Amino acid sequence: MTARFERIALIGLGLIAGSIAHAARRGDLVGTLVGYARSEATRAKAAEIGLVDEVAATAAEAVKEADLVILCVPVGVMGAVAAEIGPHLKPGAILSDVGSVKQTVIDAVAPHVPDGVHFVPSHPVAGTEHSGPESGFATLYDGRFTLLTPPEGTDQAAVDHLAAFWRGLGANVEEMEPAHHDLVLAVTSHAPHLIAYTMVGVADDLRRVTHSEVIKYSAAGFRDFTRIAASDPTMWRDVFLNNKEATLEILGRFTEELFALQRAIRTGDGDTLHAYFTRTRAIRRGIIEAGQDTDAPNFGRGLPPK
Amino acid sequence: MTARFERIALIGLGLIAGSIAHAARRGDLVGTLVGYARSEATRAKAAEIGLVDEVAATAAEAVKEADLVILCVPVGVMGAVAAEIGPHLKPGAILSDVGSVKQTVIDAVAPHVPDGVHFVPSHPVAGTEHSGPESGFATLYDGRFTLLTPPEGTDQAAVDHLAAFWRGLGANVEEMEPAHHDLVLAVTSHAPHLIAYTMVGVADDLRRVTHSEVIKYSAAGFRDFTRIAASDPTMWRDVFLNNKEATLEILGRFTEELFALQRAIRTGDGDTLHAYFTRTRAIRRGIIEAGQDTDAPNFGRGLPPK
Ligand SMILES: NC(=O)c1ccc[n+]([C@@H]2O[C@H](COP(=O)([O-])OP(=O)(O)OC[C@H]3O[C@@H](n4cnc5c(N)ncnc54)[C@H](OP(=O)(O)O)[C@@H]3O)[C@@H](O)[C@H]2O)c1
Ligand SMILES: NC(=O)c1ccc[n+]([C@@H]2O[C@H](COP(=O)([O-])OP(=O)(O)OC[C@H]3O[C@@H](n4cnc5c(N)ncnc54)[C@H](OP(=O)(O)O)[C@@H]3O)[C@@H](O)[C@H]2O)c1
């Protein structure tokens, strides 16, 4: 099964699209790369830095003749973009997206996919806190997982071709049910992001602790929250609005547990605290062993220069 | 003002003590380093790797003749250790500690400090998730802040000498009121740690999402929480039990805000979410500019090899 596509159109030219572009070229997985983004500024920047071979003036124009079209826009506009490009998709083409939520994206996009076009939703579980056309890099997907959530009845050859492409970009590829995907990501990503945003908001608000103090003493744990909470507001607004149920369910569980630990603090129940803090270490070990993080203390920050 | 001490005793030989030892040698700030830890295993390991020049058999023996004694044990045992060593401290010596909480440590230690010994509490706001005698490294304090919280009436020459020592270890040094210290750290460290432990606990508990899924898809945000939640359970139990009021106050604020954001998600109020996620970015910028974190995406994980 080939991993290559002759003509790929990227709609949206931010972190995820840019990293696809860099990695596709690194792997020689593409003939011609076409790109489109909403703003003139982003299109001009993408052209200037040669992120894609051709910058199109409209989304419709970008997808014409493309063998693979990937929607790399915020989750909330996937439906609108699909409606716009639907009529212009080439018969036999694969349409994909990289949205962080899958069920609502499928619901929004599928109605606009013409017969003969294969819709294979995907989600690369990798990212950084940066965004925009200059933030992408070729190694973003190396060793990370990309989840495909094809609706029942999707053409298997199309799924296999897209899977091979993502492997060529460096990713491990797995398939998952959309609803289960949304629950898993609520745990590993969406709830943690909301929590980090909230904690940073609390620090920002507190009058008795100055911003300067928060900044200077952030190395004690808080700065990791600020990195997560520096992510793009539009992307994250759309994620929460489109993964409501799962996110709210996980946050409900979270609050319940947090209250139990708060009670343990209030009553001086050290045993409960100690047992809780001990039990969670196995997950960290698993993550290190699975190559999904470094064991260098502090992610390697503050280590002796090599 | 000299930064040097002829004889330094470290009580407790974990991450913080080990890093003091490495940095003190790097800066030529010490004649002889003596160390003591509770367990035979830690003392043997410290001797084997040459962490200190002499390993003492008891805390009392370790502090004899020392010009500077630093308590590097969990916050909850500071008082007991101080009671043990108090009678053996050399007149004119400086006694310090590195506890992450200051008011309760001062209350527990001060009664055991004999006349003529200068008690200068300190807190290096730097750390990693690792612990034990092999986890220390010389650069841990470089560019980070160490807070001194001397009780009123403390000998100024002793404060200045200890401040010079910490600067020699690489740290920026500032003074702060103990109660204010405990509030600031509740925001920048204690509440974030409890929140991270809680979120990891929730993931660990959830039956419908497997451990393997949590581990594989952790790169989406969760893994930063697992790093924080991999910290030593004893240290953190003691921190929460000794900084109850401030931690519970901050967690109360946190829950309030979290509920407001949950309501915005439930009602589909995207504007509130977007505004909240935008406002908090200034703090991140401040942290980068103050040199307290790297702007490399993802802390430099997953970047192209240089
Ligand atoms: N960042 C992550 O960590 C991550 C990880 C996995 C998946 N994802 C998903 O990937 C997608 C893109 O995220 P990203 O991080 O690459 O975001 P990004 O860097 O902010 O880029 C988003 C791009 O979408 C364009 N865009 C927005 N609305 C559009 C519209 N109506 N029509 C055409 N283009 C439009 C933007 O154009 P302008 O620049 O002109 O506004 C921009 O080029 C999202 O669905 C997100 O959920 C993100
Ligand atoms: N880790 C951080 O991020 C950080 C940052 C700033 C300040 N602090 C503070 O620094 C202190 C030490 O933390 P750490 O990270 O260095 O911990 P650590 O690596 O776990 O080391 C703690 C040391 O204390 C010893 N100890 C425990 N109870 C003792 C007792 N009753 N008598 C004598 N020794 C005893 C332990 O001995 P055994 O090995 O024999 O058990 C061990 O050597 C704590 O107060 C903590 O709040 C920590």
PDB file of N, CA and C in Angstrom, chain B residues 191-233:
ATOM      1  N   ALA B 191      -1.537  24.171  45.238  1.00  0.00           N
ATOM      2  CA  ALA B 191      -2.806  23.875  44.567  1.00  0.00           C
ATOM      3  C   ALA B 191      -2.568  23.159  43.224  1.00  0.00           C
ATOM      4  N   PRO B 192      -1.651  23.649  42.376  1.00  0.00           N
ATOM      5  CA  PRO B 192      -1.388  22.905  41.127  1.00  0.00           C
ATOM      6  C   PRO B 192      -1.000  21.443  41.362  1.00  0.00           C
ATOM      7  N   HIS B 193      -0.229  21.167  42.390  1.00  0.00           N
ATOM      8  CA  HIS B 193       0.134  19.771  42.649  1.00  0.00           C
ATOM      9  C   HIS B 193      -1.092  18.951  43.036  1.00  0.00           C
ATOM     10  N   LEU B 194      -1.946  19.489  43.893  1.00  0.00           N
ATOM     11  CA  LEU B 194      -3.111  18.698  44.289  1.00  0.00           C
ATOM     12  C   LEU B 194      -4.026  18.448  43.083  1.00  0.00           C
ATOM     13  N   ILE B 195      -4.168  19.452  42.258  1.00  0.00           N
ATOM     14  CA  ILE B 195      -5.007  19.328  41.062  1.00  0.00           C
ATOM     15  C   ILE B 195      -4.437  18.275  40.114  1.00  0.00           C
ATOM     16  N   ALA B 196      -3.142  18.293  39.936  1.00  0.00           N
ATOM     17  CA  ALA B 196      -2.518  17.303  39.044  1.00  0.00           C
ATOM     18  C   ALA B 196      -2.683  15.891  39.610  1.00  0.00           C
ATOM     19  N   TYR B 197      -2.449  15.737  40.901  1.00  0.00           N
ATOM     20  CA  TYR B 197      -2.654  14.415  41.524  1.00  0.00           C
ATOM     21  C   TYR B 197      -4.100  13.955  41.303  1.00  0.00           C
ATOM     22  N   THR B 198      -5.029  14.869  41.481  1.00  0.00           N
ATOM     23  CA  THR B 198      -6.442  14.513  41.348  1.00  0.00           C
ATOM     24  C   THR B 198      -6.771  14.066  39.925  1.00  0.00           C
ATOM     25  N   MET B 199      -6.317  14.832  38.937  1.00  0.00           N
ATOM     26  CA  MET B 199      -6.638  14.499  37.540  1.00  0.00           C
ATOM     27  C   MET B 199      -6.039  13.139  37.166  1.00  0.00           C
ATOM     28  N   VAL B 200      -4.830  12.875  37.625  1.00  0.00           N
ATOM     29  CA  VAL B 200      -4.213  11.576  37.336  1.00  0.00           C
ATOM     30  C   VAL B 200      -4.981  10.466  38.050  1.00  0.00           C
ATOM     31  N   GLY B 201      -5.445  10.752  39.249  1.00  0.00           N
ATOM     32  CA  GLY B 201      -6.258   9.779  39.976  1.00  0.00           C
ATOM     33  C   GLY B 201      -7.551   9.454  39.251  1.00  0.00           C
ATOM     34  N   VAL B 202      -8.189  10.461  38.697  1.00  0.00           N
ATOM     35  CA  VAL B 202      -9.434  10.255  37.947  1.00  0.00           C
ATOM     36  C   VAL B 202      -9.173   9.338  36.742  1.00  0.00           C
ATOM     37  N   ALA B 203      -8.111   9.620  36.024  1.00  0.00           N
ATOM     38  CA  ALA B 203      -7.780   8.796  34.855  1.00  0.00           C
ATOM     39  C   ALA B 203      -7.489   7.358  35.271  1.00  0.00           C
ATOM     40  N   ASP B 204      -6.825   7.231  36.399  1.00  0.00           N
ATOM     41  CA  ASP B 204      -6.462   5.907  36.911  1.00  0.00           C
ATOM     42  C   ASP B 204      -7.709   5.100  37.270  1.00  0.00           C
ATOM     43  N   ASP B 205      -8.736   5.780  37.667  1.00  0.00           N
ATOM     44  CA  ASP B 205      -9.952   5.158  38.197  1.00  0.00           C
ATOM     45  C   ASP B 205     -10.962   4.772  37.134  1.00  0.00           C
ATOM     46  N   LEU B 206     -10.929   5.484  36.018  1.00  0.00           N
ATOM     47  CA  LEU B 206     -12.008   5.396  35.038  1.00  0.00           C
ATOM     48  C   LEU B 206     -11.959   4.050  34.332  1.00  0.00           C
ATOM     49  N   ARG B 207     -13.018   3.267  34.521  1.00  0.00           N
ATOM     50  CA  ARG B 207     -12.990   1.910  33.979  1.00  0.00           C
ATOM     51  C   ARG B 207     -13.147   1.884  32.458  1.00  0.00           C
ATOM     52  N   ARG B 208     -13.883   2.842  31.913  1.00  0.00           N
ATOM     53  CA  ARG B 208     -14.171   2.793  30.476  1.00  0.00           C
ATOM     54  C   ARG B 208     -13.012   3.262  29.606  1.00  0.00           C
ATOM     55  N   VAL B 209     -12.005   3.848  30.223  1.00  0.00           N
ATOM     56  CA  VAL B 209     -10.795   4.206  29.482  1.00  0.00           C
ATOM     57  C   VAL B 209      -9.662   3.408  30.096  1.00  0.00           C
ATOM     58  N   THR B 210      -8.967   2.616  29.288  1.00  0.00           N
ATOM     59  CA  THR B 210      -7.947   1.739  29.853  1.00  0.00           C
ATOM     60  C   THR B 210      -6.671   2.516  30.180  1.00  0.00           C
ATOM     61  N   HIS B 211      -5.866   1.945  31.059  1.00  0.00           N
ATOM     62  CA  HIS B 211      -4.553   2.531  31.358  1.00  0.00           C
ATOM     63  C   HIS B 211      -3.737   2.684  30.097  1.00  0.00           C
ATOM     64  N   SER B 212      -3.806   1.675  29.256  1.00  0.00           N
ATOM     65  CA  SER B 212      -3.016   1.704  28.030  1.00  0.00           C
ATOM     66  C   SER B 212      -3.436   2.882  27.155  1.00  0.00           C
ATOM     67  N   GLU B 213      -4.729   3.177  27.106  1.00  0.00           N
ATOM     68  CA  GLU B 213      -5.187   4.334  26.327  1.00  0.00           C
ATOM     69  C   GLU B 213      -4.697   5.639  26.944  1.00  0.00           C
ATOM     70  N   VAL B 214      -4.799   5.738  28.247  1.00  0.00           N
ATOM     71  CA  VAL B 214      -4.345   6.954  28.915  1.00  0.00           C
ATOM     72  C   VAL B 214      -2.864   7.192  28.629  1.00  0.00           C
ATOM     73  N   ILE B 215      -2.100   6.120  28.672  1.00  0.00           N
ATOM     74  CA  ILE B 215      -0.659   6.233  28.458  1.00  0.00           C
ATOM     75  C   ILE B 215      -0.340   6.609  27.014  1.00  0.00           C
ATOM     76  N   LYS B 216      -0.995   5.948  26.074  1.00  0.00           N
ATOM     77  CA  LYS B 216      -0.669   6.195  24.663  1.00  0.00           C
ATOM     78  C   LYS B 216      -1.054   7.595  24.209  1.00  0.00           C
ATOM     79  N   TYR B 217      -2.139   8.122  24.742  1.00  0.00           N
ATOM     80  CA  TYR B 217      -2.630   9.403  24.248  1.00  0.00           C
ATOM     81  C   TYR B 217      -2.339  10.538  25.232  1.00  0.00           C
ATOM     82  N   SER B 218      -1.364  10.312  26.099  1.00  0.00           N
ATOM     83  CA  SER B 218      -1.035  11.303  27.125  1.00  0.00           C
ATOM     84  C   SER B 218      -0.394  12.560  26.558  1.00  0.00           C
ATOM     85  N   ALA B 219       0.197  12.462  25.357  1.00  0.00           N
ATOM     86  CA  ALA B 219       0.924  13.605  24.803  1.00  0.00           C
ATOM     87  C   ALA B 219       0.020  14.812  24.584  1.00  0.00           C
ATOM     88  N   ALA B 220      -1.286  14.607  24.641  1.00  0.00           N
ATOM     89  CA  ALA B 220      -2.221  15.702  24.371  1.00  0.00           C
ATOM     90  C   ALA B 220      -2.409  16.658  25.547  1.00  0.00           C
ATOM     91  N   GLY B 221      -1.644  16.523  26.612  1.00  0.00           N
ATOM     92  CA  GLY B 221      -1.764  17.457  27.730  1.00  0.00           C
ATOM     93  C   GLY B 221      -1.575  16.780  29.082  1.00  0.00           C
ATOM     94  N   PHE B 222      -2.136  15.588  29.168  1.00  0.00           N
ATOM     95  CA  PHE B 222      -2.165  14.855  30.422  1.00  0.00           C
ATOM     96  C   PHE B 222      -0.782  14.537  30.986  1.00  0.00           C
ATOM     97  N   ARG B 223       0.175  14.256  30.106  1.00  0.00           N
ATOM     98  CA  ARG B 223       1.477  13.805  30.613  1.00  0.00           C
ATOM     99  C   ARG B 223       2.159  14.858  31.492  1.00  0.00           C
ATOM    100  N   ASP B 224       1.901  16.147  31.251  1.00  0.00           N
ATOM    101  CA  ASP B 224       2.494  17.169  32.114  1.00  0.00           C
ATOM    102  C   ASP B 224       1.938  17.052  33.537  1.00  0.00           C
ATOM    103  N   PHE B 225       0.670  16.665  33.632  1.00  0.00           N
ATOM    104  CA  PHE B 225       0.074  16.430  34.947  1.00  0.00           C
ATOM    105  C   PHE B 225       0.734  15.221  35.624  1.00  0.00           C
ATOM    106  N   THR B 226       1.020  14.188  34.839  1.00  0.00           N
ATOM    107  CA  THR B 226       1.606  12.984  35.456  1.00  0.00           C
ATOM    108  C   THR B 226       3.006  13.266  35.974  1.00  0.00           C
ATOM    109  N   ARG B 227       3.711  14.168  35.331  1.00  0.00           N
ATOM    110  CA  ARG B 227       5.043  14.497  35.834  1.00  0.00           C
ATOM    111  C   ARG B 227       4.933  15.142  37.216  1.00  0.00           C
ATOM    112  N   ILE B 228       4.062  16.119  37.319  1.00  0.00           N
ATOM    113  CA  ILE B 228       3.870  16.784  38.614  1.00  0.00           C
ATOM    114  C   ILE B 228       3.394  15.769  39.658  1.00  0.00           C
ATOM    115  N   ALA B 229       2.484  14.887  39.233  1.00  0.00           N
ATOM    116  CA  ALA B 229       1.895  13.928  40.172  1.00  0.00           C
ATOM    117  C   ALA B 229       2.814  12.737  40.443  1.00  0.00           C
ATOM    118  N   ALA B 230       4.024  12.758  39.899  1.00  0.00           N
ATOM    119  CA  ALA B 230       4.989  11.701  40.198  1.00  0.00           C
ATOM    120  C   ALA B 230       5.876  12.098  41.371  1.00  0.00           C
ATOM    121  N   SER B 231       5.623  13.255  41.948  1.00  0.00           N
ATOM    122  CA  SER B 231       6.459  13.755  43.041  1.00  0.00           C
ATOM    123  C   SER B 231       6.255  12.914  44.302  1.00  0.00           C
ATOM    124  N   ASP B 232       7.180  13.081  45.217  1.00  0.00           N
ATOM    125  CA  ASP B 232       7.201  12.229  46.417  1.00  0.00           C
ATOM    126  C   ASP B 232       5.951  12.372  47.300  1.00  0.00           C
ATOM    127  N   PRO B 233       5.268  11.276  47.585  1.00  0.00           N
ATOM    128  CA  PRO B 233       4.029  11.308  48.360  1.00  0.00           C
ATOM    129  C   PRO B 233       4.207  11.830  49.787  1.00  0.00           C
TER     130      PRO B 233
END
